[in-house]
Coordinates of C-alpha atoms and ligand atoms in Angstrom, one line a residue:
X173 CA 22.6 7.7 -9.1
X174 CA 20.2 10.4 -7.7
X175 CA 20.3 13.0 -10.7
X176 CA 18.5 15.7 -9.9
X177 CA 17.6 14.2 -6.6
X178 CA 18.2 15.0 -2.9
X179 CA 17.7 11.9 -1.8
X180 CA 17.1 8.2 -3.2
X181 CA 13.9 8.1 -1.3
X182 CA 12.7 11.0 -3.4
X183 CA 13.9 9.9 -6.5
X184 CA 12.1 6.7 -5.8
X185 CA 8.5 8.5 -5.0
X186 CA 9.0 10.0 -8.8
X187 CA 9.6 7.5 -10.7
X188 CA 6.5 6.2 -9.7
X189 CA 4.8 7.0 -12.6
X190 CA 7.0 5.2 -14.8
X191 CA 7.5 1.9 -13.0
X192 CA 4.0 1.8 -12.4
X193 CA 3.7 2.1 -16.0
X194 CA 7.0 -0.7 -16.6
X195 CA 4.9 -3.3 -14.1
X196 CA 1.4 -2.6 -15.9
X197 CA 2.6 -3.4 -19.2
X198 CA 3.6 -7.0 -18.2
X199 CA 0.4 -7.8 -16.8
X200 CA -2.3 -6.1 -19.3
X201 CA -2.4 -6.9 -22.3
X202 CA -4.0 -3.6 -24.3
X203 CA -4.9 -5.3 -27.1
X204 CA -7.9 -6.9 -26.2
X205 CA -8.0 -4.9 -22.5
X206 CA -7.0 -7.8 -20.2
X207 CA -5.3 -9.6 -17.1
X208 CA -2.1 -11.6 -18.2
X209 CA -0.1 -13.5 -15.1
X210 CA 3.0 -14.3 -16.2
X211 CA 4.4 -18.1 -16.2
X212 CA 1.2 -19.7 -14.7
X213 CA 1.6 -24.0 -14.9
X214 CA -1.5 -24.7 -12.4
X215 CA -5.1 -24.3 -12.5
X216 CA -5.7 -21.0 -10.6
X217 CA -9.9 -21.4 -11.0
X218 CA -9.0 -24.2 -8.0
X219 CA -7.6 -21.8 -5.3
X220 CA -10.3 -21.9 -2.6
X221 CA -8.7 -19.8 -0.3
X222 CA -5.9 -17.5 -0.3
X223 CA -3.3 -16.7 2.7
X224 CA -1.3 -13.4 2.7
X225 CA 2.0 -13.3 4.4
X226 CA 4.1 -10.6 4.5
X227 CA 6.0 -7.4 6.7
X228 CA 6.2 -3.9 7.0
X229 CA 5.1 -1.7 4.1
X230 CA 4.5 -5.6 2.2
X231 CA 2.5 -6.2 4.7
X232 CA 0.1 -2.9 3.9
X233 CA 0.0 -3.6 0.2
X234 CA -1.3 -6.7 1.4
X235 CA -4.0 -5.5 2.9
X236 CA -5.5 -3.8 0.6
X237 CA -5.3 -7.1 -1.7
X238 CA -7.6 -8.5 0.7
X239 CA -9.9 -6.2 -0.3
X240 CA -9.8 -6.1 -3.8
X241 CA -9.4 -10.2 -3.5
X242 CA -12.6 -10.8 -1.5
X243 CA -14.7 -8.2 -3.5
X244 CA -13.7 -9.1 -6.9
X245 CA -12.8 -12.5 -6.8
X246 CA -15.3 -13.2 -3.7
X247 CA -12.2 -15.5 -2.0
X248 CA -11.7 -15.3 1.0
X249 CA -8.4 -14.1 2.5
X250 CA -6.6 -14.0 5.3
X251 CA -3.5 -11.9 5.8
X252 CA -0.7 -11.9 8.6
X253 CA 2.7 -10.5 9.7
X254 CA 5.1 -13.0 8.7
X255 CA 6.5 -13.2 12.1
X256 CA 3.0 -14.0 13.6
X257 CA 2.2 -16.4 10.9
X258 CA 5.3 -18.6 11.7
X259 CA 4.4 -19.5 15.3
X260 CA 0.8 -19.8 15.6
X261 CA 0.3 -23.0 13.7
X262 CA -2.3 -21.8 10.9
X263 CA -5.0 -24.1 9.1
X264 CA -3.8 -24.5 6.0
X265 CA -6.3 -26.8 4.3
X266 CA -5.8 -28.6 0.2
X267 CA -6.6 -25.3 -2.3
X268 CA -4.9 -22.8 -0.9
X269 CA -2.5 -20.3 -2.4
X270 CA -0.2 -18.8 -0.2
X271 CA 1.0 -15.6 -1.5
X272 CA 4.4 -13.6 -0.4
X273 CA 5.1 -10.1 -0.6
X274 CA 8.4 -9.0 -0.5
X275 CA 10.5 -6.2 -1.7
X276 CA 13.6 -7.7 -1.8
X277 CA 12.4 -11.4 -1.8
X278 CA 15.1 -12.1 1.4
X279 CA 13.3 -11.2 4.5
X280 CA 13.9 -14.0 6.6
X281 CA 10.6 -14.2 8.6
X282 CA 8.9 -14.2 5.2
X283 CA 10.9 -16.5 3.5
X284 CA 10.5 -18.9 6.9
X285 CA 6.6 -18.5 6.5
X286 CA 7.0 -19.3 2.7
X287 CA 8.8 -22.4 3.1
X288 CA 6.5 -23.5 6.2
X289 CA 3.2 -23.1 3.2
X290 CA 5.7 -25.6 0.7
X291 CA 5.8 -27.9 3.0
X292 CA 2.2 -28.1 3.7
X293 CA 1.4 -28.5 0.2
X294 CA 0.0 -25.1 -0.2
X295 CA 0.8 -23.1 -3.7
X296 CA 3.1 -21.1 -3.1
X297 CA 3.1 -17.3 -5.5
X298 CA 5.5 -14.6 -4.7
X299 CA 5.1 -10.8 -5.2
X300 CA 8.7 -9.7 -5.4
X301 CA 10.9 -6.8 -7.0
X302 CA 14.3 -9.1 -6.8
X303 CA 13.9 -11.9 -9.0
X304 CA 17.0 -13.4 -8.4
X305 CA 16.1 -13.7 -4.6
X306 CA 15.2 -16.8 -2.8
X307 CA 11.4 -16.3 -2.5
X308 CA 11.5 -16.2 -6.2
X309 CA 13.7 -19.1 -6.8
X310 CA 11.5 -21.1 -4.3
X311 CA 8.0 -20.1 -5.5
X312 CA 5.8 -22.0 -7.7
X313 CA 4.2 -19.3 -9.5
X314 CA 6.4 -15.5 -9.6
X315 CA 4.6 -12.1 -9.8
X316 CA 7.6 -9.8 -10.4
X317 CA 7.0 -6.2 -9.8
X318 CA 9.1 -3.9 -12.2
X319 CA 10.5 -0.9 -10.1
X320 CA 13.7 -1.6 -10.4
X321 CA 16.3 -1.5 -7.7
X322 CA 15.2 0.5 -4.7
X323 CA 18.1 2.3 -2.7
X324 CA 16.1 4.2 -0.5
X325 CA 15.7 2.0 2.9
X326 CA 12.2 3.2 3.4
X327 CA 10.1 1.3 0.8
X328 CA 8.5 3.2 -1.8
X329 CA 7.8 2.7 -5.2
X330 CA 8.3 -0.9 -4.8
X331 CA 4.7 -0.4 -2.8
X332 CA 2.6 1.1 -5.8
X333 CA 4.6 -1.6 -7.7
X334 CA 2.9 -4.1 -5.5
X335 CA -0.4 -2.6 -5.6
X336 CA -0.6 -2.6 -9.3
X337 CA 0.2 -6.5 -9.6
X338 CA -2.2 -6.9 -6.9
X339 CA -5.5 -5.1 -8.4
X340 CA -4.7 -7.2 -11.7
X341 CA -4.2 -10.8 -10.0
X342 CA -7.5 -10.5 -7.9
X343 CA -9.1 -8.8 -11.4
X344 CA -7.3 -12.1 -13.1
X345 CA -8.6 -14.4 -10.1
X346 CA -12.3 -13.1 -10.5
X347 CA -12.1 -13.8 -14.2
X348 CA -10.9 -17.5 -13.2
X349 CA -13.7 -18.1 -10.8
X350 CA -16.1 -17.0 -13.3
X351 CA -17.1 -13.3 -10.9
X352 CA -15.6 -11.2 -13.9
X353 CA -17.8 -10.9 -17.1
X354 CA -15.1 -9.7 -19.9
X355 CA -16.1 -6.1 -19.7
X356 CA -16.1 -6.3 -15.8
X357 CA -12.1 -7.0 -16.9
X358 CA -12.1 -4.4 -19.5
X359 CA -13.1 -1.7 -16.7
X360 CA -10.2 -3.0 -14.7
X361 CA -8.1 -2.7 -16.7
X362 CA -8.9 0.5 -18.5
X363 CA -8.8 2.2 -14.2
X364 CA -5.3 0.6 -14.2
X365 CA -4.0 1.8 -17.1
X366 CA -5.3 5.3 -16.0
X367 CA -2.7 5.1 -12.6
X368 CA 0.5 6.2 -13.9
X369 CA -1.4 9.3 -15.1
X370 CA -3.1 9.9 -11.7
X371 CA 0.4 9.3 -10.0
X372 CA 1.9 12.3 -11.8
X373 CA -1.1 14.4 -11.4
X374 CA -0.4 13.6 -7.5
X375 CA 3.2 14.3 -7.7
X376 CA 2.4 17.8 -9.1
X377 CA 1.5 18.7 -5.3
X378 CA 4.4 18.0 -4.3
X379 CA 5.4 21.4 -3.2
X380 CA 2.6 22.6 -1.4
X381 CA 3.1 19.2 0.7
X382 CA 6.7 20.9 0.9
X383 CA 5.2 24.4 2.3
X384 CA 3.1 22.6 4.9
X385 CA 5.7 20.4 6.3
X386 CA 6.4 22.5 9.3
X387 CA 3.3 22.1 10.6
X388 CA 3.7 18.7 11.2
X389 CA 7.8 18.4 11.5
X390 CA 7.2 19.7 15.7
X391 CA 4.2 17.2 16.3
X392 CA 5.2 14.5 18.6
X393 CA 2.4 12.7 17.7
X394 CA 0.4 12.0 14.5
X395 CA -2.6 10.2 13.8
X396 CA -3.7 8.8 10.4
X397 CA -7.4 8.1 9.3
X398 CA -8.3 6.1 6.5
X399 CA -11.5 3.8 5.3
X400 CA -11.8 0.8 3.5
X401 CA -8.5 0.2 1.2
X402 CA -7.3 4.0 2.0
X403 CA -7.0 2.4 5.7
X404 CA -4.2 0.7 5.3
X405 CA -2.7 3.8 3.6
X406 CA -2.7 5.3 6.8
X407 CA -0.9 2.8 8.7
X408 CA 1.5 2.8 6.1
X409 CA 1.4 7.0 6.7
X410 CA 1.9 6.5 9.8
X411 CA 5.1 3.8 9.3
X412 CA 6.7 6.1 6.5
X413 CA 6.6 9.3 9.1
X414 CA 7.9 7.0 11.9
X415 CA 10.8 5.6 9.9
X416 CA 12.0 8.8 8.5
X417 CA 11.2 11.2 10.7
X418 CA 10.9 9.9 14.2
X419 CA 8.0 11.3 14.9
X420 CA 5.5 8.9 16.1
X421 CA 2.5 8.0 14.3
X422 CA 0.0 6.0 14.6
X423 CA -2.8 4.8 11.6
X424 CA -6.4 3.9 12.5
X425 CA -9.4 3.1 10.6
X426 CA -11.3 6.3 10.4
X427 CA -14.7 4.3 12.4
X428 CA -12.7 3.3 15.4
X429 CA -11.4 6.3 16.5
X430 CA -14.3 6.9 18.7
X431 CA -13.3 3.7 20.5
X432 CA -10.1 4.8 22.1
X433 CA -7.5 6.9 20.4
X434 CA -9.6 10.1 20.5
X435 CA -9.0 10.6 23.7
X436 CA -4.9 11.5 21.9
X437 CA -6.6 14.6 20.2
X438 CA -5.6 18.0 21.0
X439 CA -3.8 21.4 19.1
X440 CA -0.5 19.6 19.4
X441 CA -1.9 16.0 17.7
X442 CA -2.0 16.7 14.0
X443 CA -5.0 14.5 12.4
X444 CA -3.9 13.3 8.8
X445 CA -6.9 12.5 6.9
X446 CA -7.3 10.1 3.7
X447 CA -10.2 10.6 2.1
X448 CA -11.2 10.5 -1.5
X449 CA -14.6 11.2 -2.3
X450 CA -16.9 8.1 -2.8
X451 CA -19.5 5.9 -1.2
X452 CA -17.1 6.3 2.2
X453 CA -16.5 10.1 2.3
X454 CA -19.8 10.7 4.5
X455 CA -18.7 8.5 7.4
X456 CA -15.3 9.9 7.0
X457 CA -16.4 13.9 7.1
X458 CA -18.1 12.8 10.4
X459 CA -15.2 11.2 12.0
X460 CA -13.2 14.6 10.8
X461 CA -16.0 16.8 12.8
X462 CA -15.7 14.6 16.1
X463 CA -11.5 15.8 15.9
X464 CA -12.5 18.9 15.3
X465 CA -14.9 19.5 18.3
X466 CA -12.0 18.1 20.4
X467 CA -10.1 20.9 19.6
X468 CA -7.9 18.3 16.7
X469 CA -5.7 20.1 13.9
X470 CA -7.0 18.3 10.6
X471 CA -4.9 18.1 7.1
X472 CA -7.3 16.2 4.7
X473 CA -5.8 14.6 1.9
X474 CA -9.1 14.9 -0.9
X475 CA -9.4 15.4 -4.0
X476 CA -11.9 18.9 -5.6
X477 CA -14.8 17.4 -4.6
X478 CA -13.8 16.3 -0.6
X479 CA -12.3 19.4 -0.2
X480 CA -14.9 21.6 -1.6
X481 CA -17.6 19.6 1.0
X482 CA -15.2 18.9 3.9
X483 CA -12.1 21.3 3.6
X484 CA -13.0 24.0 5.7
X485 CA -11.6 24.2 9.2
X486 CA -9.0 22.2 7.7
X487 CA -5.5 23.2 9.2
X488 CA -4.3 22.3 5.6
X489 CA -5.9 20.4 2.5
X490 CA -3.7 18.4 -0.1
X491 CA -5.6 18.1 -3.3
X492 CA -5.4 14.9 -5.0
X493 CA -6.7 13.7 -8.4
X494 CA -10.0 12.3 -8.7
X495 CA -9.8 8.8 -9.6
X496 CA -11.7 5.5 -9.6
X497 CA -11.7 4.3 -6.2
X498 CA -9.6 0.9 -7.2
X499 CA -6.6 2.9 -8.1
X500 CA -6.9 5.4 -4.7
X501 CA -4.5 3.7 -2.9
X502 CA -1.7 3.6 -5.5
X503 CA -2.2 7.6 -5.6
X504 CA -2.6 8.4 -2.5
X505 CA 0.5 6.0 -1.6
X506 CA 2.2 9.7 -2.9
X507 CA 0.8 11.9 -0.6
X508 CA 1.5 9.5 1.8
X509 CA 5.1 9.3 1.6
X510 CA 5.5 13.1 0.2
X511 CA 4.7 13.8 3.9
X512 CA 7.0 12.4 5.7
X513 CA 9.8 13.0 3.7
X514 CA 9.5 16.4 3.4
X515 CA 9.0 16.6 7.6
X516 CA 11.8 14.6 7.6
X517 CA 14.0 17.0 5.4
X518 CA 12.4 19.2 7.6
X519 CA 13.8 18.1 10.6
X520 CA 16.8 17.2 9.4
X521 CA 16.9 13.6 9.9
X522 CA 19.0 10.7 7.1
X523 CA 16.5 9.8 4.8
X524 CA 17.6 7.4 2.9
X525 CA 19.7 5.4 6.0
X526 CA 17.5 6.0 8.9
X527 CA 18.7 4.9 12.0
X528 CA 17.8 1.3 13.3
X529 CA 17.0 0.1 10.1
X530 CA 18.1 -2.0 7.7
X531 CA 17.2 -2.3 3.9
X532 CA 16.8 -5.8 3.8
X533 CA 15.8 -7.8 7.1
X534 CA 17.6 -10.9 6.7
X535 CA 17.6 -11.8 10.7
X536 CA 14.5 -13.1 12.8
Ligands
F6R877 C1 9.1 0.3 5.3 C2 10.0 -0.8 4.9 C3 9.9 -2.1 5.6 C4 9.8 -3.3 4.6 C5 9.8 -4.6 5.3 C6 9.6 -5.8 4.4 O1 9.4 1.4 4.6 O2 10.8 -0.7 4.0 O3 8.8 -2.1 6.5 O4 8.6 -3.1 3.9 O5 11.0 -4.8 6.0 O6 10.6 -5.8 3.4 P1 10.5 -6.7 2.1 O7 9.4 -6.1 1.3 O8 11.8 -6.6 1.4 O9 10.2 -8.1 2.5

């Protein structure tokens, strides 16, 4: 049922908050401010290596895992498309956990790669939001992620979902490997527990994302900039704008724009920055200023601070909270996907069943 809603899609990017909140609560425990995994039988403080596998908007929640993995837990991690992963015969040496991130636990390239890791003896853990599916029935250790059923075929809240589970299994992992001090966990934690508040404090802008919709909804091209773990927020901009809207879109990491795709810029390219301020924003404001001198139409995507420094020139600026950097890219997931469905209502397109696409991709 929509309610109140347009569209599932949109229904789905508000409930954020709360199923944020839902998948949280199974994995802190606030009584004494720490990581609980669910179900664990095996001796995680032995993982020597972990291997991503995953597609689409999976794939980009993935990502930013390796980030968080490597800097908290110092593992190393290596992440691929499950389609890629399948034929190019990956090392896969004794300690490693394979881990699986799926929506709807079915995608058959995924599920391929997963059983491909079982039978080379890796530990296999699934990130999934159908635990009924087969990834979950095959997996040896399950990370569900609470949002609930998602009807809208571009994925959504089952992303921020994701994220959250994420942050707190490489917070958990760090703890393992003995990286974490207890109130290096306690910090964690307490940034987590701040996201579903941040969420909603993003969703408030949801109408001046409306009122700047047509300035994007005639582009036929779009470019997204990110840094660090807000880069792969901007390829999964860039997907979510594609999907719904048509309109192609590309995501790059905010340093290697100078090596190639800024030769795209002009008026008619919009240039959609993510930027919170932080140790990164410097870089980033210098990136924005070569677009600008080459004529590019800028909407930066900030919060106070950003704006206040970077904001001017801007074609448009989307305030967002200011937040801890770790839970960034669960709030500027809404921005993000704000975007391109309002162009898309904008243009008119099906949001919820855009053509080409399918919810679940069961076929190779
Ligand atoms: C994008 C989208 C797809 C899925 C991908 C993986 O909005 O929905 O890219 O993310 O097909 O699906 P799951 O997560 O079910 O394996």
């Amino acid at each position: 049922e929509k309610g109140n809603f347009r569209h599932f899609m949109q229904k789905e990017i508000f409930e954020q908050p709360t199923v944020v909140a839902q998948t949280l609560n199974s994995y802190l425990r606030q009584i004494d401010q720490s990581v609980a995994l669910p179900q664990i039988d095996f001796d995680l403080s032995a993982i020597r290596r972990v291997t991503i596998v995953a597609c689409g908007t999976s794939y980009y929640a993935g990502m930013v895992a390796k980030y968080w993995l490597e800097t908290f837990a110092r593992l190393p991690v290596d992440i691929d498309f499950a389609s890629e992963f399948r034929y190019r015969d990956p090392v896969l040496e004794p300690g490693g956990l394979a881990l699986f991130i799926s929506q709807s636990g079915e995608t058959a390239d995924t599920l391929a790669a997963l059983r491909h890791c079982k039978a080379a003896g890796q530990t296999v853990a699934v990130l999934v939001n159908v635990p009924t599916s087969s990834m979950a029935r095959e997996a040896d250790l399950r990370l569900p992620t609470h949002a609930g059923p998602e009807i809208g075929v571009a994925s959504t809240k089952a992303f921020t979902c994701q994220l959250a589970v994420l942050a707190a299994l490489a917070a958990h992992m760090a703890v393992r490997r003995g990286r974490f001090d207890r109130a290096e966990e306690r910090d964690v934690v307490a940034h987590l527990a701040e996201a579903p508040a941040a969420l909603n404090a993003a969703l408030a802008h949801d109408a001046d994302i409306a009122a700047m919709a047509h300035l994007i909804a005639p582009a036929r091209d779009v470019l997204y900039l990110g840094r660090g773990p807000d880069y792969p927020l901007a390829l999964e901009g860039a997907l979510k704008l594609k999907e719904i809207s048509y309109i192609h879109a590309e995501g790059y990491a905010s340093g290697e724009m100078k090596h190639g795709p800024i030769a795209l810029i002009d008026e008619a390219v919009p240039v959609i920055v993510l930027a919170p301020s932080g140790p990164l924003f410097e870089k980033t404001v210098s990136n924005m200023q070569e677009v600008r001198a080459r004529g590019g139409k800028i909407v930066l995507v900030s919060d106070a601070e950003g704006i206040a420094e970077a904001g001017e020139g801007c074609m448009a600026t989307i305030e967002m909270p200011r937040v801890h950097p770790l839970i960034a890219p669960l709030v500027y997931a809404v921005p993000v996907q704000l975007i391109a469905y309002h162009v898309a209502v904008a243009k008119g397109t099906d949001v919820d069943q855009p053509r080409n696409l399918a919810k679940s991709v069961t076929v190779e």
